[in-house]
mmCIF file with all atom_site columns, C-alpha atoms in Angstrom:
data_model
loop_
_atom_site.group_PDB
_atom_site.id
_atom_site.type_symbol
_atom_site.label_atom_id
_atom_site.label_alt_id
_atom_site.label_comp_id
_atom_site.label_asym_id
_atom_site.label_entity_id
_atom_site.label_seq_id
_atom_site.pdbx_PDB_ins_code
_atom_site.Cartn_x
_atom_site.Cartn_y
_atom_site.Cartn_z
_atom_site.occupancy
_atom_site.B_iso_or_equiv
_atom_site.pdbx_formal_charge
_atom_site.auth_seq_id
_atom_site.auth_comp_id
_atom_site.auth_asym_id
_atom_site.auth_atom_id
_atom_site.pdbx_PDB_model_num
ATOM 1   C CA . UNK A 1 1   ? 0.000   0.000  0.000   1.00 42.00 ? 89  UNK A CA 1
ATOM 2   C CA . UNK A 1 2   ? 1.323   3.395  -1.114  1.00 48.00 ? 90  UNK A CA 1
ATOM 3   C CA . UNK A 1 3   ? 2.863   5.631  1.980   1.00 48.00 ? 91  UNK A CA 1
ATOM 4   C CA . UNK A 1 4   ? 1.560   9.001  1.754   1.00 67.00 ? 92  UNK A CA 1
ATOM 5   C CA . UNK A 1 5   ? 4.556   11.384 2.264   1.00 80.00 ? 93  UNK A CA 1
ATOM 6   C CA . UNK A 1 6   ? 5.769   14.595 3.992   1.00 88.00 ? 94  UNK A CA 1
ATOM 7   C CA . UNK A 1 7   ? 2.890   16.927 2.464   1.00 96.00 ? 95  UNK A CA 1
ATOM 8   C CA . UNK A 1 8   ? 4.252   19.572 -0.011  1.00 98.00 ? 96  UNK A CA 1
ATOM 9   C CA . UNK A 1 9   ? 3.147   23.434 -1.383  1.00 98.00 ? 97  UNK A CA 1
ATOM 10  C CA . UNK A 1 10  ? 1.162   21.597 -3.694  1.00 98.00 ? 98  UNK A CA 1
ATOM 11  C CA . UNK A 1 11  ? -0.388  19.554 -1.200  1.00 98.00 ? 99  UNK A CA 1
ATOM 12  C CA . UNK A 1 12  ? -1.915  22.664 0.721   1.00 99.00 ? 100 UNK A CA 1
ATOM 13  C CA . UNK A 1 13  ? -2.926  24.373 -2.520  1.00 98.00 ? 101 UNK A CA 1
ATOM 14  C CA . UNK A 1 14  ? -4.652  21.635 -3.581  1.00 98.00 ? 102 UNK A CA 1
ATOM 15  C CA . UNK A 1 15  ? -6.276  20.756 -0.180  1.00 98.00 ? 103 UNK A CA 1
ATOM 16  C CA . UNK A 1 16  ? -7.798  24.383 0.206   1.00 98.00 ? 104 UNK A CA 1
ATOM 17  C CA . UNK A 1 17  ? -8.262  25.595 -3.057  1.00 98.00 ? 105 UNK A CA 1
ATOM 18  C CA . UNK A 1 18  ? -8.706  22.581 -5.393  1.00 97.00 ? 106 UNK A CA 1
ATOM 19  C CA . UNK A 1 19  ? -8.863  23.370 -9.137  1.00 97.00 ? 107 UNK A CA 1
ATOM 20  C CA . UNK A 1 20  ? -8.890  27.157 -8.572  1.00 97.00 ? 108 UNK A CA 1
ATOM 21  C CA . UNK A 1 21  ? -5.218  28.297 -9.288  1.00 97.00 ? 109 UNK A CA 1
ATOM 22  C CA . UNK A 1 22  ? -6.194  26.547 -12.796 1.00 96.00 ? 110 UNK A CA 1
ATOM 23  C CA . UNK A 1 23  ? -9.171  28.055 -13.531 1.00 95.00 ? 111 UNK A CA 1
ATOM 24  C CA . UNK A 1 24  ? -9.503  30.899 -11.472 1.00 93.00 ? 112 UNK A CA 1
ATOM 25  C CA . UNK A 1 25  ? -12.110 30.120 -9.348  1.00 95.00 ? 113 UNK A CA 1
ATOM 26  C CA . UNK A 1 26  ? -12.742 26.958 -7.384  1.00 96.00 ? 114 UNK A CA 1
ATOM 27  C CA . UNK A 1 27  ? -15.151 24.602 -9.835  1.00 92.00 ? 115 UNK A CA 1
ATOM 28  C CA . UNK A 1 28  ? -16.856 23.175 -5.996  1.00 91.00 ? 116 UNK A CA 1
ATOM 29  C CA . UNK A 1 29  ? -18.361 24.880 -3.625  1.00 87.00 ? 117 UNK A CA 1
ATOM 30  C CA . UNK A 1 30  ? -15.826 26.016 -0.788  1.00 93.00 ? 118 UNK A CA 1
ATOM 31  C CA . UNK A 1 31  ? -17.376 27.919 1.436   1.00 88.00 ? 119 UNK A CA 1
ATOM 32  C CA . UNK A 1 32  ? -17.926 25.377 4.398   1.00 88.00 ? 120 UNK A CA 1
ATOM 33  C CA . UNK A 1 33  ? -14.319 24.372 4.110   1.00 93.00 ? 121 UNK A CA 1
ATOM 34  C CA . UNK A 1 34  ? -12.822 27.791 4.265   1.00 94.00 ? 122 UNK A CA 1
ATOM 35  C CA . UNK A 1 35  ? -15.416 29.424 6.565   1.00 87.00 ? 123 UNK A CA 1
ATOM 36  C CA . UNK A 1 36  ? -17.395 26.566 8.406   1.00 82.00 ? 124 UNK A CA 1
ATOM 37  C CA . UNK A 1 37  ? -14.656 25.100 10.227  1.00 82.00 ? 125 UNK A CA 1
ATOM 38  C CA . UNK A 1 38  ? -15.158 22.500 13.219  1.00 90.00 ? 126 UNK A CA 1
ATOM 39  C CA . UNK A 1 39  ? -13.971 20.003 14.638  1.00 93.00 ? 127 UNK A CA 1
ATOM 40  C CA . UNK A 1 40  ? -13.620 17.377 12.280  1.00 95.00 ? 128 UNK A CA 1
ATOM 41  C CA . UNK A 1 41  ? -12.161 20.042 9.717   1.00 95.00 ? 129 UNK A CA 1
ATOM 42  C CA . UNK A 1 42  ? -9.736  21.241 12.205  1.00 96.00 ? 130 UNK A CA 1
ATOM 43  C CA . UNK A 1 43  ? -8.684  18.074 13.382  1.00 96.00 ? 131 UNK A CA 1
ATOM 44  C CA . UNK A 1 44  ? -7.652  16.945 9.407   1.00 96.00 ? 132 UNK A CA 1
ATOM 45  C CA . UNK A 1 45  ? -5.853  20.068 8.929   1.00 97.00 ? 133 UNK A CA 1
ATOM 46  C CA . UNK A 1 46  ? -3.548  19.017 12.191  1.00 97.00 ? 134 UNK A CA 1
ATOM 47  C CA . UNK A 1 47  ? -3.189  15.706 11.440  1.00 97.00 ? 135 UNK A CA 1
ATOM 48  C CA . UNK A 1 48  ? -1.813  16.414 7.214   1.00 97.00 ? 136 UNK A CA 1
ATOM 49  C CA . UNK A 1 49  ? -0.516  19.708 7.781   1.00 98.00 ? 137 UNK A CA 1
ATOM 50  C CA . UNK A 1 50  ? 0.376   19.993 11.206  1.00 98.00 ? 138 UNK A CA 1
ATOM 51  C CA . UNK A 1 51  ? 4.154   19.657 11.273  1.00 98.00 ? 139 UNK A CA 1
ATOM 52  C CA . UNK A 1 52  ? 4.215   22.315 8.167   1.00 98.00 ? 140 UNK A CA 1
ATOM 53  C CA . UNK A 1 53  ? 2.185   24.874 10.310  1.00 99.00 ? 141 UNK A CA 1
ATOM 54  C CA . UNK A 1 54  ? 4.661   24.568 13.286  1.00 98.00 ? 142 UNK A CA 1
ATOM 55  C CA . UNK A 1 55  ? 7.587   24.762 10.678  1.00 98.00 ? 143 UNK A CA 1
ATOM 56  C CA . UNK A 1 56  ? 5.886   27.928 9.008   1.00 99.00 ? 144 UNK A CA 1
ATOM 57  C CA . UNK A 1 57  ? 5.359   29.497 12.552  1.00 99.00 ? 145 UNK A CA 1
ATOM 58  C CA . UNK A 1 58  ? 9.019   29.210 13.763  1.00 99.00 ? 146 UNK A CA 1
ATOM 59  C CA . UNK A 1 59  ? 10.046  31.266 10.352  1.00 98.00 ? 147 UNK A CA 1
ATOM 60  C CA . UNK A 1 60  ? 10.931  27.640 8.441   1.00 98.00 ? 148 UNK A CA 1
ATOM 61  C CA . UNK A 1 61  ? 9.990   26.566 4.840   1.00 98.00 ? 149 UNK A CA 1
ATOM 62  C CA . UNK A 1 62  ? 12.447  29.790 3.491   1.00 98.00 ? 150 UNK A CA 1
ATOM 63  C CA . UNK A 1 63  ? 12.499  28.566 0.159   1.00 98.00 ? 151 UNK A CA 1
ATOM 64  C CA . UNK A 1 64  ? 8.684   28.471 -0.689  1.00 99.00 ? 152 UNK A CA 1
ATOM 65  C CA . UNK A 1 65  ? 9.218   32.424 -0.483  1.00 99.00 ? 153 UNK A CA 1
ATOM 66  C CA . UNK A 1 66  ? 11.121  32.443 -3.732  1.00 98.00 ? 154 UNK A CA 1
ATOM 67  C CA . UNK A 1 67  ? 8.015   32.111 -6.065  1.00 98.00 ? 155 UNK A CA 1
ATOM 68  C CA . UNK A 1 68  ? 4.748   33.043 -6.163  1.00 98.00 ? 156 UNK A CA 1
ATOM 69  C CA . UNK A 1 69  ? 2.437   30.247 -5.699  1.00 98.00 ? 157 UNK A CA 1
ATOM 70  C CA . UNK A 1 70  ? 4.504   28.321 -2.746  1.00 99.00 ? 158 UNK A CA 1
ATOM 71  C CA . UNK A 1 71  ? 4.549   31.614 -1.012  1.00 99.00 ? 159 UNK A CA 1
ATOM 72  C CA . UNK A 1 72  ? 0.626   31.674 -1.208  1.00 99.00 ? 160 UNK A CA 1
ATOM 73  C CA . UNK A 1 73  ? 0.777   28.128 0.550   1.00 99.00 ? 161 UNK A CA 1
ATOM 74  C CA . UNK A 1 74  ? 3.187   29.291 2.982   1.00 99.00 ? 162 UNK A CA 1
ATOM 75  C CA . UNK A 1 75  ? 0.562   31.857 3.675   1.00 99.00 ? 163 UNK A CA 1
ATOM 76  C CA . UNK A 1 76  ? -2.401  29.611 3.936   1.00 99.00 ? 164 UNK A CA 1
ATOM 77  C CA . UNK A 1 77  ? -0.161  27.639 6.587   1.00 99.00 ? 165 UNK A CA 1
ATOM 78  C CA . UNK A 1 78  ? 0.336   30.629 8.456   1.00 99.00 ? 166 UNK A CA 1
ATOM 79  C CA . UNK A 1 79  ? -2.871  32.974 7.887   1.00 99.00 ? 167 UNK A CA 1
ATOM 80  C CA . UNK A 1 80  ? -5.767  29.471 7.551   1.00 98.00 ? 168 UNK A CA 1
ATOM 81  C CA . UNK A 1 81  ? -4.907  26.488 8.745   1.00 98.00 ? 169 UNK A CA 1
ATOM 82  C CA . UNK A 1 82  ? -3.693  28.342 11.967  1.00 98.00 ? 170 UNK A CA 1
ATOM 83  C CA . UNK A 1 83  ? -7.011  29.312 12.948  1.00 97.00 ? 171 UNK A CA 1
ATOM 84  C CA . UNK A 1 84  ? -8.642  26.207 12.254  1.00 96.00 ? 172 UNK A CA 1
ATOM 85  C CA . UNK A 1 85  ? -5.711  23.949 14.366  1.00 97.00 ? 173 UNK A CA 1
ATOM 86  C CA . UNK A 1 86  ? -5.823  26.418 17.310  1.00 97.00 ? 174 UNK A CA 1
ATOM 87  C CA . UNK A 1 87  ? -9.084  28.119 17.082  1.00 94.00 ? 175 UNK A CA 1
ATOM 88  C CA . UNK A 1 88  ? -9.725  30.330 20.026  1.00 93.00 ? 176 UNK A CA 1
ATOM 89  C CA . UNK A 1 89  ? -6.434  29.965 21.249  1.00 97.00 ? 177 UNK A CA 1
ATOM 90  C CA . UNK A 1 90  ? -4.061  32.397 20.904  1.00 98.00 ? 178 UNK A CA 1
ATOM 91  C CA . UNK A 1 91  ? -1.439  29.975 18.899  1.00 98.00 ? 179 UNK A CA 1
ATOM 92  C CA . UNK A 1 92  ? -4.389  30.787 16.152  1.00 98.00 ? 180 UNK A CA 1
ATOM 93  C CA . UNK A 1 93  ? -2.861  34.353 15.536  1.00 98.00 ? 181 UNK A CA 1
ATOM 94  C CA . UNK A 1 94  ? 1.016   33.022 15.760  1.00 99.00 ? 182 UNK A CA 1
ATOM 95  C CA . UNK A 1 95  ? 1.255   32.964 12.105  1.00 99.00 ? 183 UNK A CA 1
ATOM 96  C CA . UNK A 1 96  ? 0.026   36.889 11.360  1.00 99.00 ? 184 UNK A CA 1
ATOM 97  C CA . UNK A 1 97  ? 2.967   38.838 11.195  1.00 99.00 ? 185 UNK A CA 1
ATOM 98  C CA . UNK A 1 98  ? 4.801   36.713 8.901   1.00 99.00 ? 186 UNK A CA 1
ATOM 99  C CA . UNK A 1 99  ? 1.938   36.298 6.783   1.00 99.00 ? 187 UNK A CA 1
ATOM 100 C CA . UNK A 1 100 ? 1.460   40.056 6.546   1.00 99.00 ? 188 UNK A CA 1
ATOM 101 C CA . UNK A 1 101 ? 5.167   40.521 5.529   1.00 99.00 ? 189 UNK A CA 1
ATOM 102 C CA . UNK A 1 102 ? 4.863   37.938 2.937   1.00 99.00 ? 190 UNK A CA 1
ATOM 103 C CA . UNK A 1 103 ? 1.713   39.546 1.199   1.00 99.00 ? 191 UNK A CA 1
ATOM 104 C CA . UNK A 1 104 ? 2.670   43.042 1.466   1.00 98.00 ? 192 UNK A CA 1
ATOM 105 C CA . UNK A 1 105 ? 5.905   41.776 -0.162  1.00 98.00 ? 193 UNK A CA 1
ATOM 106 C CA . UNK A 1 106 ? 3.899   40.128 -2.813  1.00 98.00 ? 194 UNK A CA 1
ATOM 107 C CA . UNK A 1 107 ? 1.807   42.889 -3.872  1.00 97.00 ? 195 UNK A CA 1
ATOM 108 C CA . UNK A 1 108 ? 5.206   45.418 -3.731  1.00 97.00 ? 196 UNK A CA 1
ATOM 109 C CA . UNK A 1 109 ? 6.743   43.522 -6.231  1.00 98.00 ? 197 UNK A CA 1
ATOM 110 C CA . UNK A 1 110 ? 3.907   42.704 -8.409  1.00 96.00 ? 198 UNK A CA 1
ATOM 111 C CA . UNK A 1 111 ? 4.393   39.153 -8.179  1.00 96.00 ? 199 UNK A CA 1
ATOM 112 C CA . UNK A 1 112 ? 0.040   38.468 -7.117  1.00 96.00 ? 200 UNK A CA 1
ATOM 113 C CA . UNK A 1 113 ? -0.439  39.435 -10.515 1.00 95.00 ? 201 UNK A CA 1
ATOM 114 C CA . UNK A 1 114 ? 0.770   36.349 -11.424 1.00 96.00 ? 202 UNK A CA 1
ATOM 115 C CA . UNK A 1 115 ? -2.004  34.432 -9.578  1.00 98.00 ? 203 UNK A CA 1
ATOM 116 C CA . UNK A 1 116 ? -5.033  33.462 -10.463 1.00 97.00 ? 204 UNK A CA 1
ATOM 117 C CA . UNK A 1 117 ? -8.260  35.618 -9.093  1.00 97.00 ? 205 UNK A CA 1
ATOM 118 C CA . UNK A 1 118 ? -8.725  33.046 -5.854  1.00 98.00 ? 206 UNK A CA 1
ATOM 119 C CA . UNK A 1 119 ? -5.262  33.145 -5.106  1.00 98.00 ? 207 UNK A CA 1
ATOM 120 C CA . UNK A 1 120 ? -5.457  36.999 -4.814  1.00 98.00 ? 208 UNK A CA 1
ATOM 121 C CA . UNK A 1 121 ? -8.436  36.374 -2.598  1.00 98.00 ? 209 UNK A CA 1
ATOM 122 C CA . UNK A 1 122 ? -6.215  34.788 -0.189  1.00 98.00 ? 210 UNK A CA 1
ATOM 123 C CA . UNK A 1 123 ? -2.775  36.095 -0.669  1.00 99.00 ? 211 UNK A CA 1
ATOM 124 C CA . UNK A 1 124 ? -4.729  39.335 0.659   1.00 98.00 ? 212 UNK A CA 1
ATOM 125 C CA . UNK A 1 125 ? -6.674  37.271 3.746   1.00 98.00 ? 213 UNK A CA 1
ATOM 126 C CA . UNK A 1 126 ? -3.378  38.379 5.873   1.00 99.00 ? 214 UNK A CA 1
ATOM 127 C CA . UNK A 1 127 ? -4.020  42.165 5.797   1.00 99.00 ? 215 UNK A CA 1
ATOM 128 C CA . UNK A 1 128 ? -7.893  41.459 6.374   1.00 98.00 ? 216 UNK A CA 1
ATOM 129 C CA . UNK A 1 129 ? -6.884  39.970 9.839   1.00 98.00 ? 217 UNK A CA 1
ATOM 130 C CA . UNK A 1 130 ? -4.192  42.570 10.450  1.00 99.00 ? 218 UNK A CA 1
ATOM 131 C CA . UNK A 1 131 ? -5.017  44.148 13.971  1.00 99.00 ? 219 UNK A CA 1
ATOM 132 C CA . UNK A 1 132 ? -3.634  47.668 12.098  1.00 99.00 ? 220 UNK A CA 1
ATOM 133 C CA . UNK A 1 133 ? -5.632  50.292 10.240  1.00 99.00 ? 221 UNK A CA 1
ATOM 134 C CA . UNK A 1 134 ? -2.863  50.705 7.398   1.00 99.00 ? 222 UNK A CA 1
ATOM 135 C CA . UNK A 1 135 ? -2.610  47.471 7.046   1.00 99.00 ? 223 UNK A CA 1
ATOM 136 C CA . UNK A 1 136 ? -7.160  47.450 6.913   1.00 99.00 ? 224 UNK A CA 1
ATOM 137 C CA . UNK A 1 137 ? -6.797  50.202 4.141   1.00 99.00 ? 225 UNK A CA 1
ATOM 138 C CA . UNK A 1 138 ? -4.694  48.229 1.676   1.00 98.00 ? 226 UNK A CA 1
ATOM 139 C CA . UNK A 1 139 ? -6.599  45.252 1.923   1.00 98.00 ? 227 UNK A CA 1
ATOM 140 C CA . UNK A 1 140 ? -10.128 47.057 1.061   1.00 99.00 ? 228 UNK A CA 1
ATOM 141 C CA . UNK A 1 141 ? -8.371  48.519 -1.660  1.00 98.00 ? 229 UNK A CA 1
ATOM 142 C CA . UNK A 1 142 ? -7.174  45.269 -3.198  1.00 98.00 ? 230 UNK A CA 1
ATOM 143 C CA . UNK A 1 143 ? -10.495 44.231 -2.725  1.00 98.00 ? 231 UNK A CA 1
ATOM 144 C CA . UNK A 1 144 ? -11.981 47.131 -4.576  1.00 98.00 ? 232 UNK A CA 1
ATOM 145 C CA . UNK A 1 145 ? -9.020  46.494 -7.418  1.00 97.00 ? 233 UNK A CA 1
ATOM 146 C CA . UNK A 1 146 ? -9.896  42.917 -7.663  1.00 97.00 ? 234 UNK A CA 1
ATOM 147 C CA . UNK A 1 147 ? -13.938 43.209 -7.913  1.00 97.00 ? 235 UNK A CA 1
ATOM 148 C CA . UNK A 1 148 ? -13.072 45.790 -10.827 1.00 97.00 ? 236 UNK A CA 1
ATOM 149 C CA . UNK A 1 149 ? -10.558 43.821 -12.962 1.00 94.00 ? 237 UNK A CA 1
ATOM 150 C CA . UNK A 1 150 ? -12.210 40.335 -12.804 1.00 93.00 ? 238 UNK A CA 1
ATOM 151 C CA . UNK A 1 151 ? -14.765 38.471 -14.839 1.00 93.00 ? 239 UNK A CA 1
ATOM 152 C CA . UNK A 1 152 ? -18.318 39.432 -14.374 1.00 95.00 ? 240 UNK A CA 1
ATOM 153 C CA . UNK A 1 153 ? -19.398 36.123 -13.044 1.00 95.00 ? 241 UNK A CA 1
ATOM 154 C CA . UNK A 1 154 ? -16.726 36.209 -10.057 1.00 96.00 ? 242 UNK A CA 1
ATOM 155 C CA . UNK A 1 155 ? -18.700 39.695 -9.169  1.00 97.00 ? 243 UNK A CA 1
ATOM 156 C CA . UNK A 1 156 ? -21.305 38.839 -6.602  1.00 96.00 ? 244 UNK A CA 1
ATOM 157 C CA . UNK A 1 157 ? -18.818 36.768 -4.705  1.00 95.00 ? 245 UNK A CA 1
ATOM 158 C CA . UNK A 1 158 ? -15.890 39.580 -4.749  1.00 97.00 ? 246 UNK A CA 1
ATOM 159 C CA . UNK A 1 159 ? -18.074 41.891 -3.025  1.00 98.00 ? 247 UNK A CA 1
ATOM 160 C CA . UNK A 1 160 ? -18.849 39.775 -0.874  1.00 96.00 ? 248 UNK A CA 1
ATOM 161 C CA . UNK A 1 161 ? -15.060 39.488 -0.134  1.00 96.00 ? 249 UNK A CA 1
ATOM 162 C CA . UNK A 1 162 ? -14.860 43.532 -0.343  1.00 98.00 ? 250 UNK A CA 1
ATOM 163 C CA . UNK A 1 163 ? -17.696 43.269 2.354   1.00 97.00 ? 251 UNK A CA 1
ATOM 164 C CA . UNK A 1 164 ? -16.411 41.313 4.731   1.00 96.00 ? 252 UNK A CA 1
ATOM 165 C CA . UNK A 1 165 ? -12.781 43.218 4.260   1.00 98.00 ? 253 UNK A CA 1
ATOM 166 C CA . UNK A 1 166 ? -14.856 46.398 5.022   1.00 98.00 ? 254 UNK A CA 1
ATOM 167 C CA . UNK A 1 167 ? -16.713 44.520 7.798   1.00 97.00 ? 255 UNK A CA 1
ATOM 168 C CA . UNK A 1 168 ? -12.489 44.051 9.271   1.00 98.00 ? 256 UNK A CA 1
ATOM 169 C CA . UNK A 1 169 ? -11.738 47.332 8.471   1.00 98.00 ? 257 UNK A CA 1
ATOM 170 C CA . UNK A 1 170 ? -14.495 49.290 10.561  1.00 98.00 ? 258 UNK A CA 1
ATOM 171 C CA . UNK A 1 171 ? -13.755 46.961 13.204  1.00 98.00 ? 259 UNK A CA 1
ATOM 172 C CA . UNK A 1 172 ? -9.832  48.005 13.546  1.00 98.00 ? 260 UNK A CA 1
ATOM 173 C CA . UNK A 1 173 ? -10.885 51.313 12.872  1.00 98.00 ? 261 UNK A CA 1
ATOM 174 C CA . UNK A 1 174 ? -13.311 52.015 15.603  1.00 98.00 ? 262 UNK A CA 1
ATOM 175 C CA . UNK A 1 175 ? -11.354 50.181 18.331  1.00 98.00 ? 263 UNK A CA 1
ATOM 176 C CA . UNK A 1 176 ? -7.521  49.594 17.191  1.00 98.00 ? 264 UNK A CA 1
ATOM 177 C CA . UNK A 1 177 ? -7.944  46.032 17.303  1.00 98.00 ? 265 UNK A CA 1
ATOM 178 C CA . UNK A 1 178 ? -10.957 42.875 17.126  1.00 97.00 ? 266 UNK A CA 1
ATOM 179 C CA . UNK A 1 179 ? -12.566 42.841 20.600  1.00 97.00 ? 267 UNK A CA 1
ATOM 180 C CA . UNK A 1 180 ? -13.187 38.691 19.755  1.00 96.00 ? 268 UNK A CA 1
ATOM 181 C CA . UNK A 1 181 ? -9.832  38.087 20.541  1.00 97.00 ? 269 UNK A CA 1
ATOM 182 C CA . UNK A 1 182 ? -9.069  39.381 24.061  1.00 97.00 ? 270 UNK A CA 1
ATOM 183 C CA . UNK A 1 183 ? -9.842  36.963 25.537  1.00 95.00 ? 271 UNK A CA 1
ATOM 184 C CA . UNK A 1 184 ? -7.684  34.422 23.817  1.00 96.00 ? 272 UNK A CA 1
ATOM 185 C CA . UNK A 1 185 ? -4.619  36.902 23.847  1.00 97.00 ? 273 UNK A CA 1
ATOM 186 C CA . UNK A 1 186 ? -5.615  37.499 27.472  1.00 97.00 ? 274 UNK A CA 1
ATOM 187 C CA . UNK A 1 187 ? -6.599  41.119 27.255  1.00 98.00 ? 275 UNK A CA 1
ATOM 188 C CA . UNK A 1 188 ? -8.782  42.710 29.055  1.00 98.00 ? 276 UNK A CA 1
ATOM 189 C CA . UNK A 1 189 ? -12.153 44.735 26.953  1.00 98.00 ? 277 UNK A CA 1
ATOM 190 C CA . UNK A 1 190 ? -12.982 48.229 27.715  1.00 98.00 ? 278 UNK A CA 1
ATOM 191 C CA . UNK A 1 191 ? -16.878 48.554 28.303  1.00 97.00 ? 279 UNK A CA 1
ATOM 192 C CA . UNK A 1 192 ? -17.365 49.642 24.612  1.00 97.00 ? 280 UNK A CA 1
ATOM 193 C CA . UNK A 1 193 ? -15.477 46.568 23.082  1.00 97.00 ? 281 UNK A CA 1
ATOM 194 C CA . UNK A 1 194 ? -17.671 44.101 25.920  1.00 96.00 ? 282 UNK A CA 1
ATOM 195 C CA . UNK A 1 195 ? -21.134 45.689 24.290  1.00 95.00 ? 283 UNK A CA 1
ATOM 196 C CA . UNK A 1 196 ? -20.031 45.161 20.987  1.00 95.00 ? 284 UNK A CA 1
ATOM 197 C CA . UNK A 1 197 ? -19.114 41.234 21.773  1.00 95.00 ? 285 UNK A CA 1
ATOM 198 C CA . UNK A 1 198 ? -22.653 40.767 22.768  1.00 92.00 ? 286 UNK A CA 1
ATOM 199 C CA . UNK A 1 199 ? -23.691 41.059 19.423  1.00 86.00 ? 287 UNK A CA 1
ATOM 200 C CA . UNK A 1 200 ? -20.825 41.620 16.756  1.00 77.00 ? 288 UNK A CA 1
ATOM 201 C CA . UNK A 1 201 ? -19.152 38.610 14.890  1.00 76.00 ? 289 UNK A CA 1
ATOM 202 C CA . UNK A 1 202 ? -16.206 36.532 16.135  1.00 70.00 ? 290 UNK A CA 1
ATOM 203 C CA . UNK A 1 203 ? -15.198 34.982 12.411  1.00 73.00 ? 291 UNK A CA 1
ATOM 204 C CA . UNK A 1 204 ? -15.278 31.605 13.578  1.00 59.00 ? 292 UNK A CA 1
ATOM 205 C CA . UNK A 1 205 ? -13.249 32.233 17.023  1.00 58.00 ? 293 UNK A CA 1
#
C-alpha cells in the first residue's frame, strides 16, 4: 500500500483551493471548508498539515518564499490552517505577522499578478486579519481592485469578499484592534469593546 509522504506546497494548494489556481475560481463549492470550520475540519488540517504549520510558525519553509504560488501556501499555513488547528487559542494568531510581511511583499513587487483571481483572494486574507488600520486600508483597496478587474461572473462573490474586508476594516478602525480576541490573547475589553461582543461577529473564534 502506497505511503503518503511529507505533504508539499502543492499539497496545501490543492487541499484548500482545489482546481482554482487553474481556472480561477474553485469549480466546488468552498465555502464550508474555508469558513465553516469544526472540529472534524480542524482536526484533518492538524493531522496532514500539522508539522508544516509549526515549521511555518518558527520562520521555516524559506524557500517556498522564492516564487509566487509556494509563497501563497506558505501563507495559507500561516494565515488558515492556523485558525482552524488552534481556534480560540491564541497559537491561532502566531502565524500573522509573517503572513502580513509575505503579502505586502507580494503585492510590492507585483508578483500576485501572477495568480489566479482566488489566489489573490487569499494572498490578501493576511491584511484582512491585520489588527492595524494601514494594514485594513490596503486590503479594502485590493479588494476594490480585484472586484473591478475580474470576470463578471466572479462579481457577486468579490463583493462579498470587499464586504467582509470592510466589515475588518471598521472593526480596527473604531477600536484599534478585534474585541473577539481578548480573551484568547488574554486582554482585558474596555466597556465599549464588551457591548459590541454581545452582538458583533467573532469569524469563527
Amino acid at each position: 500500500m502506497k505511503t503518503l509522504g511529507p505533504p508539499t506546497a502543492k499539497d496545501v494548494l490543492d487541499f484548500w483551493l482545489g482546481d482554482g489556481l487553474e481556472r480561477g475560481w474553485c469549480s466546488d463549492a468552498r465555502d464550508e471548508l474555508w469558513f465553516g470550520g469544526g472540529p472534524e475540519l480542524d482536526a484533518r488540517i492538524q493531522q496532514r498539515f500539522g508539522h508544516l504549520v509549526e515549521q511555518a510558525i518558527a520562520g521555516g519553509l524559506r524557500e517556498w518564499e522564492d516564487r509566487i504560488d509556494t509563497r501563497l501556501a506558505l501563507v495559507l499555513l500561516l494565515d488558515q490552517f492556523t485558525r482552524n488547528m488552534y481556534r480560540g487559542q491564541a497559537r491561532a494568531f502566531a502565524g500573522d505577522a509573517r503572513a502580513q510581511q509575505l503579502s505586502v511583499q507580494a503585492h510590492a513587487s507585483g508578483m500576485d499578478a501572477e495568480l489566479a483571481t482566488v489566489g489573490r483572494v487569499f494572498l490578501t486574507m493576511p491584511l484582512v486579519h491585520a489588527e492595524d488600520l494601514a494594514l485594513q486600508v490596503e486590503s479594502v483597496r485590493r479588494f476594490e481592485r480585484l472586484l473591478d478587474t475580474s470576470p463578471a461572473e466572479l462579481e457577486a462573490t468579490l463583493s462579498r469578499n470587499l464586504e467582509f474586508a470592510q466589515l475588518h476594516h471598521d472593526i480596527v478602525e473604531k477600536f484599534g484592534r478585534f474585541p473577539h480576541r481578548n480573551a484568547a490573547l488574554g486582554r482585558t475589553s474596555t466597556p465599549e469593546e464588551e457591548a459590541f461582543l454581545k452582538d458583533g461577529p467573532r469569524f469563527g473564534q
